[in-house]
Amino acid sequence: MSRLEEQVNVAVPAQEVWAQLHRIDEYPMFMEGVKSAAAHGSSRAHLDVRIGDDEQAFETRIADRGKGQVMDWTVDSPELKAAFAVNPLDDKHTQLQVRLEYDPDTVRATFGGPKGFAQVHAIEDTVRTDLEKFKDLLESRH
């Protein structure tokens, strides 16, 4: 498994970051390739994703831990694990940390794309861009 860790500082309180993570239906507003998303109760979500010409549907399991501090995501196919940690910096600023674990070969087989380091860089760029969109979305509402 490969691991990617990124973070972004957002000029909103931690509770707002936490609430936005749980607005599953708004994921298409900041996640590249996500065309639609819907929560199924508090522990599952369905995402329709388009990468290039390929469309995929994913069922995810969601678990909250740490009393409003960490949201875990698990996707079985392709095997992906993500953790979103919400860390208050002060009353008006929050750091969102993302840790993503994935199998590069499985991701490539599912979504296509480049091999090796080029794929790693493409995934890193996507995560960074999504975090910036997340930040912009929250700060524009505040």
Short mmCIF file of C-alpha atoms in Angstrom, two decimals:
data_model
loop_
_atom_site.label_atom_id
_atom_site.label_comp_id
_atom_site.label_asym_id
_atom_site.label_seq_id
_atom_site.Cartn_x
_atom_site.Cartn_y
_atom_site.Cartn_z
CA MET A 1 0.00 0.00 0.00
CA SER A 2 1.14 3.52 -0.77
CA ARG A 3 0.45 6.33 1.66
CA LEU A 4 -0.18 10.00 0.99
CA GLU A 5 -0.51 12.65 3.68
CA GLU A 6 -1.56 16.24 2.97
CA GLN A 7 -3.01 19.07 4.99
CA VAL A 8 -4.65 22.45 4.56
CA ASN A 9 -5.36 25.27 7.00
CA VAL A 10 -8.87 26.70 6.79
CA ALA A 11 -10.01 30.03 8.26
CA VAL A 12 -13.16 28.62 9.87
CA PRO A 13 -13.86 26.95 13.23
CA ALA A 14 -13.29 23.20 13.57
CA GLN A 15 -17.02 22.49 13.93
CA GLU A 16 -17.64 23.91 10.46
CA VAL A 17 -14.91 21.76 8.91
CA TRP A 18 -16.34 18.69 10.66
CA ALA A 19 -19.87 19.50 9.49
CA GLN A 20 -18.71 19.97 5.87
CA LEU A 21 -17.00 16.57 5.87
CA HIS A 22 -20.40 15.07 6.69
CA ARG A 23 -22.25 16.87 3.87
CA ILE A 24 -21.69 13.95 1.53
CA ASP A 25 -24.03 15.33 -1.14
CA GLU A 26 -21.71 18.35 -1.52
CA TYR A 27 -18.59 16.29 -2.31
CA PRO A 28 -18.91 17.00 -6.05
CA MET A 29 -18.33 20.68 -5.22
CA PHE A 30 -14.73 20.02 -4.16
CA MET A 31 -13.73 16.49 -5.20
CA GLU A 32 -12.47 16.08 -8.75
CA GLY A 33 -14.29 13.37 -10.66
CA VAL A 34 -17.13 12.91 -8.14
CA LYS A 35 -20.32 13.46 -10.13
CA SER A 36 -22.79 12.62 -7.37
CA ALA A 37 -22.64 11.48 -3.77
CA ALA A 38 -25.27 10.44 -1.25
CA ALA A 39 -25.16 9.35 2.36
CA HIS A 40 -26.91 6.13 3.34
CA GLY A 41 -27.41 6.56 7.05
CA SER A 42 -24.50 7.71 9.18
CA SER A 43 -22.04 4.99 8.21
CA ARG A 44 -22.28 4.54 4.44
CA ALA A 45 -22.08 6.64 1.30
CA HIS A 46 -22.45 6.06 -2.43
CA LEU A 47 -20.25 7.97 -4.88
CA ASP A 48 -20.53 8.08 -8.67
CA VAL A 49 -17.11 8.94 -10.07
CA ARG A 50 -15.98 9.76 -13.60
CA ILE A 51 -12.28 9.60 -14.47
CA GLY A 52 -11.63 10.28 -18.14
CA ASP A 53 -14.21 8.28 -20.09
CA ASP A 54 -14.70 5.73 -17.32
CA GLU A 55 -17.52 5.88 -14.77
CA GLN A 56 -17.48 3.91 -11.54
CA ALA A 57 -19.81 3.63 -8.56
CA PHE A 58 -18.34 3.15 -5.09
CA GLU A 59 -19.83 2.17 -1.78
CA THR A 60 -17.92 3.51 1.19
CA ARG A 61 -17.98 2.85 4.90
CA ILE A 62 -17.63 5.88 7.14
CA ALA A 63 -16.68 5.85 10.81
CA ASP A 64 -16.22 8.80 13.14
CA ARG A 65 -13.79 8.59 16.02
CA GLY A 66 -12.21 10.96 18.45
CA LYS A 67 -15.38 12.96 19.18
CA GLY A 68 -15.47 15.14 16.09
CA GLN A 69 -11.82 14.83 15.25
CA VAL A 70 -11.34 11.97 12.76
CA MET A 71 -13.50 10.60 9.96
CA ASP A 72 -12.38 7.28 8.43
CA TRP A 73 -13.37 6.18 4.94
CA THR A 74 -12.99 2.66 3.58
CA VAL A 75 -13.66 1.52 0.01
CA ASP A 76 -13.31 -2.19 -0.77
CA SER A 77 -12.92 -2.02 -4.53
CA PRO A 78 -10.53 -0.50 -5.31
CA GLU A 79 -9.02 -0.89 -1.87
CA LEU A 80 -8.71 2.63 -0.46
CA LYS A 81 -8.53 3.90 3.08
CA ALA A 82 -8.67 7.54 4.09
CA ALA A 83 -8.64 9.41 7.37
CA PHE A 84 -9.63 13.06 7.70
CA ALA A 85 -8.36 14.62 10.94
CA VAL A 86 -9.80 17.95 12.09
CA ASN A 87 -7.38 19.88 14.31
CA PRO A 88 -8.44 23.25 15.75
CA LEU A 89 -5.63 25.81 15.58
CA ASP A 90 -7.64 28.45 17.45
CA ASP A 91 -11.31 29.51 17.63
CA LYS A 92 -11.39 30.60 13.98
CA HIS A 93 -8.78 28.43 12.23
CA THR A 94 -8.57 24.69 11.62
CA GLN A 95 -6.12 22.31 10.05
CA LEU A 96 -7.56 19.43 8.02
CA GLN A 97 -5.15 16.54 7.58
CA VAL A 98 -5.80 13.79 5.05
CA ARG A 99 -4.11 10.40 5.03
CA LEU A 100 -4.82 8.17 2.03
CA GLU A 101 -3.69 4.55 1.69
CA TYR A 102 -4.06 2.83 -1.66
CA ASP A 103 -2.63 0.11 -3.87
CA PRO A 104 -1.17 1.81 -6.97
CA ASP A 105 -1.75 -1.19 -9.24
CA THR A 106 -5.39 -1.51 -8.21
CA VAL A 107 -6.00 2.22 -8.64
CA ARG A 108 -4.44 2.12 -12.10
CA ALA A 109 -6.48 -0.96 -13.06
CA THR A 110 -9.68 0.76 -11.89
CA PHE A 111 -9.12 4.28 -13.19
CA GLY A 112 -6.38 3.96 -15.79
CA GLY A 113 -3.76 6.66 -15.95
CA PRO A 114 0.02 6.73 -15.81
CA LYS A 115 2.29 4.18 -14.17
CA GLY A 116 4.80 4.49 -11.37
CA PHE A 117 5.85 7.88 -10.10
CA ALA A 118 3.67 9.68 -12.64
CA GLN A 119 0.61 8.05 -11.06
CA VAL A 120 1.74 8.97 -7.55
CA HIS A 121 2.19 12.59 -8.63
CA ALA A 122 -1.22 12.63 -10.33
CA ILE A 123 -2.89 11.38 -7.13
CA GLU A 124 -0.95 13.89 -5.01
CA ASP A 125 -1.96 16.75 -7.31
CA THR A 126 -5.62 15.70 -7.21
CA VAL A 127 -5.66 15.51 -3.40
CA ARG A 128 -3.97 18.91 -3.08
CA THR A 129 -6.40 20.50 -5.53
CA ASP A 130 -9.39 18.94 -3.74
CA LEU A 131 -8.16 20.27 -0.39
CA GLU A 132 -7.82 23.77 -1.82
CA LYS A 133 -11.35 23.55 -3.26
CA PHE A 134 -12.60 22.36 0.15
CA LYS A 135 -10.89 25.32 1.81
CA ASP A 136 -12.28 27.79 -0.75
CA LEU A 137 -15.81 26.39 -0.37
CA LEU A 138 -15.78 26.73 3.41
CA GLU A 139 -14.15 30.14 3.51
CA SER A 140 -16.55 31.51 0.89
CA ARG A 141 -19.49 30.56 3.14
CA HIS A 142 -18.00 32.06 6.26
#
